[in-house]
CSV table of N, CA and C in Angstrom, one decimal:
chain,number,residue,atom,x,y,z
A,189,UNK,N,0.8,-1.2,0.0
A,189,UNK,CA,0.0,0.0,0.0
A,189,UNK,C,0.9,1.2,0.0
A,190,UNK,N,0.5,2.2,-0.8
A,190,UNK,CA,1.4,3.4,-0.8
A,190,UNK,C,1.0,4.3,0.4
A,191,UNK,N,1.9,5.2,0.7
A,191,UNK,CA,1.8,6.0,2.0
A,191,UNK,C,0.5,6.8,2.0
A,192,UNK,N,0.2,7.4,0.9
A,192,UNK,CA,-1.0,8.3,0.8
A,192,UNK,C,-2.3,7.5,1.1
A,193,UNK,N,-2.4,6.3,0.5
A,193,UNK,CA,-3.6,5.4,0.7
A,193,UNK,C,-3.6,5.0,2.2
A,194,UNK,N,-2.4,4.7,2.8
A,194,UNK,CA,-2.4,4.3,4.2
A,194,UNK,C,-3.0,5.4,5.0
A,195,UNK,N,-2.6,6.7,4.8
A,195,UNK,CA,-3.0,7.7,5.7
A,195,UNK,C,-4.5,8.0,5.4
A,196,UNK,N,-5.0,7.7,4.2
A,196,UNK,CA,-6.4,8.0,3.9
A,196,UNK,C,-7.4,6.9,4.3
A,197,UNK,N,-6.8,5.7,4.6
A,197,UNK,CA,-7.7,4.5,4.8
A,197,UNK,C,-7.6,4.0,6.2
A,198,UNK,N,-6.5,4.2,6.9
A,198,UNK,CA,-6.3,3.6,8.3
A,198,UNK,C,-7.2,4.4,9.3
A,199,UNK,N,-7.6,3.7,10.4
A,199,UNK,CA,-8.3,4.3,11.5
A,199,UNK,C,-7.5,5.3,12.2
A,200,UNK,N,-8.1,6.4,12.6
A,200,UNK,CA,-7.4,7.5,13.2
A,200,UNK,C,-6.5,7.1,14.4
A,201,UNK,N,-7.1,6.3,15.3
A,201,UNK,CA,-6.3,5.9,16.5
A,201,UNK,C,-5.1,5.0,16.1
A,202,UNK,N,-5.3,4.1,15.1
A,202,UNK,CA,-4.2,3.3,14.6
A,202,UNK,C,-3.1,4.1,14.0
A,203,UNK,N,-3.5,5.1,13.2
A,203,UNK,CA,-2.4,6.0,12.7
A,203,UNK,C,-1.6,6.7,13.7
A,204,UNK,N,-2.3,7.2,14.7
A,204,UNK,CA,-1.6,7.9,15.8
A,204,UNK,C,-0.6,7.0,16.5
A,205,UNK,N,-1.0,5.8,16.8
A,205,UNK,CA,-0.1,4.9,17.4
A,205,UNK,C,1.0,4.4,16.5
A,206,UNK,N,0.7,4.2,15.2
A,206,UNK,CA,1.7,3.7,14.3
A,206,UNK,C,2.8,4.7,14.0
A,207,UNK,N,2.5,6.0,14.2
A,207,UNK,CA,3.5,7.1,13.9
A,207,UNK,C,4.5,7.2,15.0
A,208,UNK,N,4.2,6.8,16.2
A,208,UNK,CA,5.1,6.9,17.3
A,208,UNK,C,6.4,6.1,17.1
A,209,UNK,N,7.5,6.8,17.3
A,209,UNK,CA,8.8,6.1,17.2
A,209,UNK,C,9.4,6.2,15.8
A,210,UNK,N,8.6,6.8,14.8
A,210,UNK,CA,9.2,7.0,13.5
A,210,UNK,C,9.9,8.3,13.4
A,211,UNK,N,10.8,8.4,12.4
A,211,UNK,CA,11.5,9.6,12.2
A,211,UNK,C,10.7,10.4,11.1
A,212,UNK,N,10.5,11.7,11.4
A,212,UNK,CA,9.9,12.6,10.5
A,212,UNK,C,11.0,13.4,9.8
A,213,UNK,N,11.0,13.5,8.5
A,213,UNK,CA,12.0,14.2,7.7
A,213,UNK,C,11.4,15.1,6.7
A,214,UNK,N,11.8,16.4,6.7
A,214,UNK,CA,11.3,17.4,5.7
A,214,UNK,C,12.5,18.1,5.0
A,215,UNK,N,12.4,18.1,3.7
A,215,UNK,CA,13.5,18.8,3.0
A,215,UNK,C,12.9,20.0,2.3
A,216,UNK,N,13.5,21.1,2.4
A,216,UNK,CA,13.1,22.3,1.7
A,216,UNK,C,14.3,23.1,1.1
A,217,UNK,N,14.1,24.2,0.5
A,217,UNK,CA,15.1,25.0,0.0
A,217,UNK,C,16.1,25.5,1.1
A,218,UNK,N,15.6,25.5,2.3
A,218,UNK,CA,16.4,26.0,3.4
A,218,UNK,C,17.2,24.9,4.1
A,219,UNK,N,17.0,23.7,3.7
A,219,UNK,CA,17.7,22.6,4.3
A,219,UNK,C,16.8,21.5,4.7
A,220,UNK,N,17.4,20.5,5.5
A,220,UNK,CA,16.7,19.3,5.9
A,220,UNK,C,16.4,19.4,7.4
A,221,UNK,N,15.2,19.0,7.8
A,221,UNK,CA,14.8,19.0,9.2
A,221,UNK,C,14.3,17.6,9.5
A,222,UNK,N,14.6,17.1,10.6
A,222,UNK,CA,14.1,15.8,11.0
A,222,UNK,C,14.0,15.6,12.5
A,223,UNK,N,13.2,14.7,13.0
A,223,UNK,CA,13.1,14.5,14.4
A,223,UNK,C,12.3,13.2,14.6
A,224,UNK,N,12.4,12.7,15.8
A,224,UNK,CA,11.7,11.5,16.2
A,224,UNK,C,10.3,11.8,16.7
A,225,UNK,N,9.3,11.1,16.3
A,225,UNK,CA,7.9,11.4,16.7
A,225,UNK,C,7.7,10.7,18.1
A,226,UNK,N,7.5,11.5,19.1
A,226,UNK,CA,7.3,11.0,20.4
A,226,UNK,C,6.0,11.2,21.0
A,227,UNK,N,5.2,12.0,20.3
A,227,UNK,CA,3.8,12.3,20.7
A,227,UNK,C,2.9,12.5,19.5
A,228,UNK,N,1.7,12.0,19.6
A,228,UNK,CA,0.7,12.3,18.5
A,228,UNK,C,-0.6,12.7,19.2
A,229,UNK,N,-1.5,13.3,18.4
A,229,UNK,CA,-2.9,13.5,18.8
A,229,UNK,C,-3.8,13.0,17.7
A,230,UNK,N,-4.9,12.5,18.1
A,230,UNK,CA,-5.9,12.0,17.1
A,230,UNK,C,-7.2,12.6,17.2
A,231,UNK,N,-7.6,13.2,16.1
A,231,UNK,CA,-8.9,13.9,16.0
A,231,UNK,C,-9.7,13.3,14.9
A,232,UNK,N,-11.0,13.4,15.0
A,232,UNK,CA,-11.9,12.8,14.0
A,232,UNK,C,-12.5,13.8,13.0
A,233,UNK,N,-11.7,14.9,12.7
A,233,UNK,CA,-12.1,15.8,11.7
A,233,UNK,C,-13.3,16.6,12.0
A,234,UNK,N,-14.2,16.9,11.0
A,234,UNK,CA,-15.3,17.8,11.2
A,234,UNK,C,-16.3,17.4,12.3
A,235,UNK,N,-16.3,16.2,12.7
A,235,UNK,CA,-17.3,15.8,13.7
A,235,UNK,C,-16.7,15.8,15.1
A,236,UNK,N,-15.4,16.1,15.2
A,236,UNK,CA,-14.8,16.2,16.5
A,236,UNK,C,-14.7,17.6,17.0
A,237,UNK,N,-15.4,18.0,18.1
A,237,UNK,CA,-15.4,19.3,18.6
A,237,UNK,C,-14.0,19.9,19.0
A,238,UNK,N,-13.1,19.0,19.2
A,238,UNK,CA,-11.7,19.4,19.6
A,238,UNK,C,-10.8,19.7,18.4
A,239,UNK,N,-11.3,19.3,17.2
A,239,UNK,CA,-10.5,19.4,16.0
A,239,UNK,C,-10.5,20.8,15.4
A,240,UNK,N,-9.4,21.2,14.8
A,240,UNK,CA,-9.4,22.5,14.2
A,240,UNK,C,-10.3,22.6,12.9
A,241,UNK,N,-10.7,21.4,12.5
A,241,UNK,CA,-11.6,21.4,11.3
A,241,UNK,C,-13.1,21.1,11.7
A,242,UNK,N,-13.3,21.2,13.0
A,242,UNK,CA,-14.7,20.9,13.5
A,242,UNK,C,-15.8,21.7,12.7
A,243,UNK,N,-16.8,21.0,12.3
A,243,UNK,CA,-18.0,21.6,11.6
A,243,UNK,C,-17.6,22.2,10.3
A,244,UNK,N,-16.5,21.7,9.7
A,244,UNK,CA,-16.1,22.1,8.3
A,244,UNK,C,-15.3,23.4,8.3
A,245,UNK,N,-14.8,23.8,9.5
A,245,UNK,CA,-14.0,25.1,9.5
A,245,UNK,C,-12.8,24.9,8.7
A,246,UNK,N,-12.6,25.8,7.7
A,246,UNK,CA,-11.5,25.7,6.7
A,246,UNK,C,-10.9,27.1,6.6
A,247,UNK,N,-9.7,27.2,7.1
A,247,UNK,CA,-9.0,28.5,7.0
A,247,UNK,C,-7.6,28.3,6.3
A,248,UNK,N,-6.9,29.4,6.0
A,248,UNK,CA,-5.6,29.2,5.5
A,248,UNK,C,-4.7,28.5,6.4
A,249,UNK,N,-4.8,28.7,7.7
A,249,UNK,CA,-4.0,28.1,8.7
A,249,UNK,C,-4.2,26.6,8.8
A,250,UNK,N,-5.4,26.1,8.7
A,250,UNK,CA,-5.7,24.7,8.8
A,250,UNK,C,-5.9,24.0,7.5
A,251,UNK,N,-5.5,24.7,6.4
A,251,UNK,CA,-5.7,24.1,5.0
A,251,UNK,C,-5.0,22.7,4.9
A,252,UNK,N,-3.9,22.4,5.5
A,252,UNK,CA,-3.3,21.1,5.4
A,252,UNK,C,-4.2,19.9,5.8
A,253,UNK,N,-5.2,20.2,6.7
A,253,UNK,CA,-6.2,19.2,7.1
A,253,UNK,C,-7.1,18.8,5.9
A,254,UNK,N,-7.1,19.6,4.9
A,254,UNK,CA,-8.0,19.3,3.8
A,254,UNK,C,-7.2,18.8,2.5
A,255,UNK,N,-5.9,18.6,2.7
A,255,UNK,CA,-5.1,18.1,1.6
A,255,UNK,C,-5.1,16.5,1.6
A,256,UNK,N,-4.4,15.9,0.7
A,256,UNK,CA,-4.3,14.5,0.6
A,256,UNK,C,-3.7,13.8,1.8
A,257,UNK,N,-4.0,12.6,2.0
A,257,UNK,CA,-3.5,11.8,3.1
A,257,UNK,C,-2.0,11.9,3.2
A,258,UNK,N,-1.5,12.1,4.5
A,258,UNK,CA,-0.1,12.1,4.7
A,258,UNK,C,0.5,13.6,4.7
A,259,UNK,N,-0.4,14.5,4.4
A,259,UNK,CA,0.0,15.9,4.5
A,259,UNK,C,0.2,16.3,5.9
A,260,UNK,N,1.3,17.0,6.2
A,260,UNK,CA,1.6,17.4,7.6
A,260,UNK,C,0.9,18.7,8.0
A,261,UNK,N,0.3,18.7,9.2
A,261,UNK,CA,-0.3,19.9,9.7
A,261,UNK,C,0.4,20.2,11.0
A,262,UNK,N,1.1,21.3,11.1
A,262,UNK,CA,1.8,21.7,12.3
A,262,UNK,C,1.1,22.9,13.0
A,263,UNK,N,0.7,22.7,14.2
A,263,UNK,CA,0.1,23.8,14.9
A,263,UNK,C,1.0,24.3,16.0
A,264,UNK,N,1.4,25.6,15.9
A,264,UNK,CA,2.3,26.2,16.8
A,264,UNK,C,1.6,26.9,17.9
A,265,UNK,N,2.1,26.6,19.1
A,265,UNK,CA,1.5,27.2,20.3
A,265,UNK,C,2.5,28.3,20.8
A,266,UNK,N,2.1,29.5,21.0
A,266,UNK,CA,2.9,30.6,21.5
A,266,UNK,C,2.5,31.0,22.9
A,267,UNK,N,3.4,31.0,23.8
A,267,UNK,CA,3.1,31.5,25.1
A,267,UNK,C,3.8,32.7,25.5
A,268,UNK,N,3.3,33.4,26.4
A,268,UNK,CA,3.9,34.7,26.9
A,268,UNK,C,4.9,34.5,27.9
């Protein structure tokens, strides 16, 4: 199974567990970034009141949630 189909067909909780311990790598024009996945969160999309896409909310910031399976969504938390 290709990776996109895996992310689009697997159960949410299974995906969250399967990702733990894997290395995430991203390459861009600015260089390569990688890290070990040590924590995941699992949301059920538009039906999950805790999800950023709850009730179909679609903004520029959460657009990756509406892309093909395997697209990375990073939410930054800023504290004072």
